[in-house]
Amino acid sequence: MLKASHHTFANMFRLTQSGCQKCSHPLAFVSLLSARQKLTCLPCYCYTDERTSQKENKQMLDSLYRLTVDVHKIRRLKSWVLLRDKAYVQETANILTDMGANSTTVASVLERCPEAILQPPEVIKAQQYLWRSVYPDDKELVKNIERFPESFFTFIHKENQTNNIQYFQELGIKKKIMSRFFVTAPEIFCNSVDKNKRMIEALQESYLKLGGSEVNMTVWLVKLLCQDPFILSKSPGAVKNNLEYFQKLGFTDSEVLRLLSKLKGLLFNVTSNNMESSAVYTKNIFKCNDKELKQIILNCPALLYYTVPVLRERIEGLLTEGISMEQIKKSPSVLELTTQIVQHRIKKIGSLGYNKKYMQPEQLIGTKKDFEVSFNKIQPKSQRPLFNPVAPLDVDD
């Protein structure tokens, strides 16, 4: 009896050391019987039972298989779609085909956005008609649907979208820019026109108060929206509070305009409290006065956007790589780079024979493209021959 109990406990112990075949979680919280049979943890076990109680739509599956869609991918990522009673698989595929999509594109779209087959054909055709007002060329339209299927199939609010297109056109925003918004920020078209209008009017009012001219206002607004279209999802109050905080720091109106341009719209993604915490930390870590703090922020406005833990981690990473606080203070833009990017760039420059002890932050800053250009300028110098291979040799020497 004791021996049998010991044997059972040993088996149970071995099972708890095993991992779930589905998610690799420990099996400690699943019954011994179910663990022996399926080796699944409790969440997966319950989920499996729940799924098997609902049958997948066989007609839907057959239609997807005929279109060579990877059903396993859908089942893994969005299995709930396959449980729906009603679907429009072939109808959706036909609409995409009529627009010029080939079979590979159709399969790709349905794999990545299976929700598309749940939309009635008339809804998709209405969305197609709406998008054609921005993408007159079907070839370009299909290309963007393939790249951003969810923007086309899941962000549908015909009335708001139509009204916002008209409103943006009245503002002077060109179709090329609107087409970019359609795929990268479809949410802003689903906002009510009144909401977008209130935010844009708040931005325009702020721009004029800061000394901007009406002549340049549309250009400034379009640039701001291109940098961060999601600014329209914020509240006008956030704009007012953040601008007031800049005035509290002592920035002039022209300097605030510079900050708005450099921050690329990110200014309105943070609260004044977060900005104040970052500013206080920056002032303390660099041991600077108010005037120096202003200059550092003007050189790198993103300091106000990053949280204190992020700034602390990046500064510590730079110090570990041998870059001094004084160097960081002179080139604060280096803090826009993650520690991993800094390490990668230092290693890459070091491969040319440069001692990282003598590296400057200026060699590291910039986008990936900027760094590659800078790196290519350094590279030829290190590989330059000791003599000119074209010049004739002096035989007497």
mmCIF file of N, CA, C and O in Angstrom, residues 312-344:
data_model
loop_
_atom_site.group_PDB
_atom_site.id
_atom_site.type_symbol
_atom_site.label_atom_id
_atom_site.label_comp_id
_atom_site.label_asym_id
_atom_site.label_seq_id
_atom_site.Cartn_x
_atom_site.Cartn_y
_atom_site.Cartn_z
ATOM 1 N N ARG A 312 17.889 56.934 -17.076
ATOM 2 C CA ARG A 312 18.906 56.379 -16.173
ATOM 3 C C ARG A 312 19.604 55.177 -16.819
ATOM 4 O O ARG A 312 20.836 55.072 -16.790
ATOM 5 N N GLU A 313 18.821 54.305 -17.429
ATOM 6 C CA GLU A 313 19.396 53.109 -18.070
ATOM 7 C C GLU A 313 20.335 53.485 -19.208
ATOM 8 O O GLU A 313 21.424 52.919 -19.344
ATOM 9 N N ARG A 314 19.928 54.462 -20.011
ATOM 10 C CA ARG A 314 20.754 54.836 -21.165
ATOM 11 C C ARG A 314 22.036 55.546 -20.746
ATOM 12 O O ARG A 314 23.092 55.332 -21.346
ATOM 13 N N ILE A 315 21.936 56.385 -19.721
ATOM 14 C CA ILE A 315 23.139 57.069 -19.229
ATOM 15 C C ILE A 315 24.113 56.051 -18.653
ATOM 16 O O ILE A 315 25.326 56.101 -18.924
ATOM 17 N N GLU A 316 23.618 55.121 -17.868
ATOM 18 C CA GLU A 316 24.484 54.081 -17.291
ATOM 19 C C GLU A 316 25.126 53.238 -18.385
ATOM 20 O O GLU A 316 26.301 52.859 -18.285
ATOM 21 N N GLY A 317 24.376 52.967 -19.456
ATOM 22 C CA GLY A 317 24.925 52.202 -20.576
ATOM 23 C C GLY A 317 26.053 52.939 -21.271
ATOM 24 O O GLY A 317 27.072 52.343 -21.634
ATOM 25 N N LEU A 318 25.894 54.244 -21.438
ATOM 26 C CA LEU A 318 26.938 55.059 -22.077
ATOM 27 C C LEU A 318 28.182 55.138 -21.199
ATOM 28 O O LEU A 318 29.312 55.059 -21.686
ATOM 29 N N LEU A 319 27.973 55.312 -19.896
ATOM 30 C CA LEU A 319 29.113 55.376 -18.971
ATOM 31 C C LEU A 319 29.888 54.065 -18.986
ATOM 32 O O LEU A 319 31.125 54.054 -18.941
ATOM 33 N N THR A 320 29.159 52.952 -19.081
ATOM 34 C CA THR A 320 29.807 51.630 -19.131
ATOM 35 C C THR A 320 30.684 51.499 -20.379
ATOM 36 O O THR A 320 31.734 50.841 -20.351
ATOM 37 N N GLU A 321 30.260 52.139 -21.459
ATOM 38 C CA GLU A 321 31.019 52.075 -22.718
ATOM 39 C C GLU A 321 32.157 53.083 -22.771
ATOM 40 O O GLU A 321 32.828 53.227 -23.791
ATOM 41 N N GLY A 322 32.355 53.819 -21.663
ATOM 42 C CA GLY A 322 33.494 54.733 -21.588
ATOM 43 C C GLY A 322 33.208 56.162 -21.998
ATOM 44 O O GLY A 322 34.129 56.976 -22.118
ATOM 45 N N ILE A 323 31.945 56.490 -22.237
ATOM 46 C CA ILE A 323 31.575 57.864 -22.596
ATOM 47 C C ILE A 323 31.268 58.625 -21.317
ATOM 48 O O ILE A 323 30.506 58.155 -20.469
ATOM 49 N N SER A 324 31.877 59.790 -21.156
ATOM 50 C CA SER A 324 31.767 60.541 -19.909
ATOM 51 C C SER A 324 30.483 61.359 -19.847
ATOM 52 O O SER A 324 29.830 61.618 -20.868
ATOM 53 N N MET A 325 30.128 61.810 -18.629
ATOM 54 C CA MET A 325 28.953 62.646 -18.432
ATOM 55 C C MET A 325 29.098 63.961 -19.184
ATOM 56 O O MET A 325 28.132 64.496 -19.728
ATOM 57 N N GLU A 326 30.308 64.484 -19.220
ATOM 58 C CA GLU A 326 30.545 65.757 -19.917
ATOM 59 C C GLU A 326 30.296 65.612 -21.409
ATOM 60 O O GLU A 326 29.735 66.502 -22.055
ATOM 61 N N GLN A 327 30.702 64.471 -21.971
ATOM 62 C CA GLN A 327 30.458 64.215 -23.393
ATOM 63 C C GLN A 327 28.965 64.077 -23.675
ATOM 64 O O GLN A 327 28.470 64.588 -24.682
ATOM 65 N N ILE A 328 28.248 63.385 -22.789
ATOM 66 C CA ILE A 328 26.797 63.223 -22.963
ATOM 67 C C ILE A 328 26.109 64.582 -22.877
ATOM 68 O O ILE A 328 25.190 64.880 -23.641
ATOM 69 N N LYS A 329 26.578 65.417 -21.960
ATOM 70 C CA LYS A 329 26.001 66.748 -21.773
ATOM 71 C C LYS A 329 26.161 67.599 -23.028
ATOM 72 O O LYS A 329 25.268 68.352 -23.409
ATOM 73 N N LYS A 330 27.316 67.464 -23.687
ATOM 74 C CA LYS A 330 27.576 68.242 -24.907
ATOM 75 C C LYS A 330 26.799 67.691 -26.102
ATOM 76 O O LYS A 330 26.459 68.434 -27.020
ATOM 77 N N SER A 331 26.551 66.379 -26.106
ATOM 78 C CA SER A 331 25.805 65.746 -27.207
ATOM 79 C C SER A 331 24.664 64.909 -26.643
ATOM 80 O O SER A 331 24.666 63.671 -26.735
ATOM 81 N N PRO A 332 23.647 65.553 -26.045
ATOM 82 C CA PRO A 332 22.562 64.806 -25.392
ATOM 83 C C PRO A 332 21.729 63.957 -26.354
ATOM 84 O O PRO A 332 21.020 63.053 -25.918
ATOM 85 N N SER A 333 21.820 64.222 -27.655
ATOM 86 C CA SER A 333 21.047 63.439 -28.627
ATOM 87 C C SER A 333 21.421 61.962 -28.608
ATOM 88 O O SER A 333 20.655 61.122 -29.082
ATOM 89 N N VAL A 334 22.587 61.651 -28.044
ATOM 90 C CA VAL A 334 22.995 60.249 -27.958
ATOM 91 C C VAL A 334 22.039 59.464 -27.059
ATOM 92 O O VAL A 334 21.947 58.226 -27.152
ATOM 93 N N LEU A 335 21.306 60.176 -26.192
ATOM 94 C CA LEU A 335 20.347 59.514 -25.305
ATOM 95 C C LEU A 335 19.090 59.055 -26.047
ATOM 96 O O LEU A 335 18.256 58.361 -25.482
ATOM 97 N N GLU A 336 18.945 59.447 -27.314
ATOM 98 C CA GLU A 336 17.825 58.966 -28.118
ATOM 99 C C GLU A 336 18.046 57.525 -28.566
ATOM 100 O O GLU A 336 17.127 56.870 -29.052
ATOM 101 N N LEU A 337 19.271 57.031 -28.401
ATOM 102 C CA LEU A 337 19.613 55.666 -28.809
ATOM 103 C C LEU A 337 19.486 54.712 -27.632
ATOM 104 O O LEU A 337 19.847 55.047 -26.504
ATOM 105 N N THR A 338 19.000 53.514 -27.902
ATOM 106 C CA THR A 338 18.941 52.499 -26.849
ATOM 107 C C THR A 338 20.358 52.004 -26.554
ATOM 108 O O THR A 338 21.273 52.176 -27.368
ATOM 109 N N THR A 339 20.527 51.381 -25.403
ATOM 110 C CA THR A 339 21.841 50.854 -25.016
ATOM 111 C C THR A 339 22.334 49.827 -26.029
ATOM 112 O O THR A 339 23.521 49.786 -26.371
ATOM 113 N N GLN A 340 21.405 49.014 -26.552
ATOM 114 C CA GLN A 340 21.781 47.980 -27.529
ATOM 115 C C GLN A 340 22.307 48.609 -28.820
ATOM 116 O O GLN A 340 23.291 48.136 -29.394
ATOM 117 N N ILE A 341 21.661 49.686 -29.268
ATOM 118 C CA ILE A 341 22.110 50.358 -30.496
ATOM 119 C C ILE A 341 23.479 50.990 -30.285
ATOM 120 O O ILE A 341 24.357 50.913 -31.157
ATOM 121 N N VAL A 342 23.684 51.619 -29.126
ATOM 122 C CA VAL A 342 24.981 52.230 -28.815
ATOM 123 C C VAL A 342 26.080 51.170 -28.845
ATOM 124 O O VAL A 342 27.139 51.369 -29.459
ATOM 125 N N GLN A 343 25.838 50.029 -28.187
ATOM 126 C CA GLN A 343 26.838 48.963 -28.147
ATOM 127 C C GLN A 343 27.157 48.446 -29.545
ATOM 128 O O GLN A 343 28.318 48.203 -29.889
ATOM 129 N N HIS A 344 26.101 48.284 -30.369
ATOM 130 C CA HIS A 344 26.299 47.798 -31.737
ATOM 131 C C HIS A 344 27.139 48.773 -32.550
ATOM 132 O O HIS A 344 28.064 48.362 -33.272
#
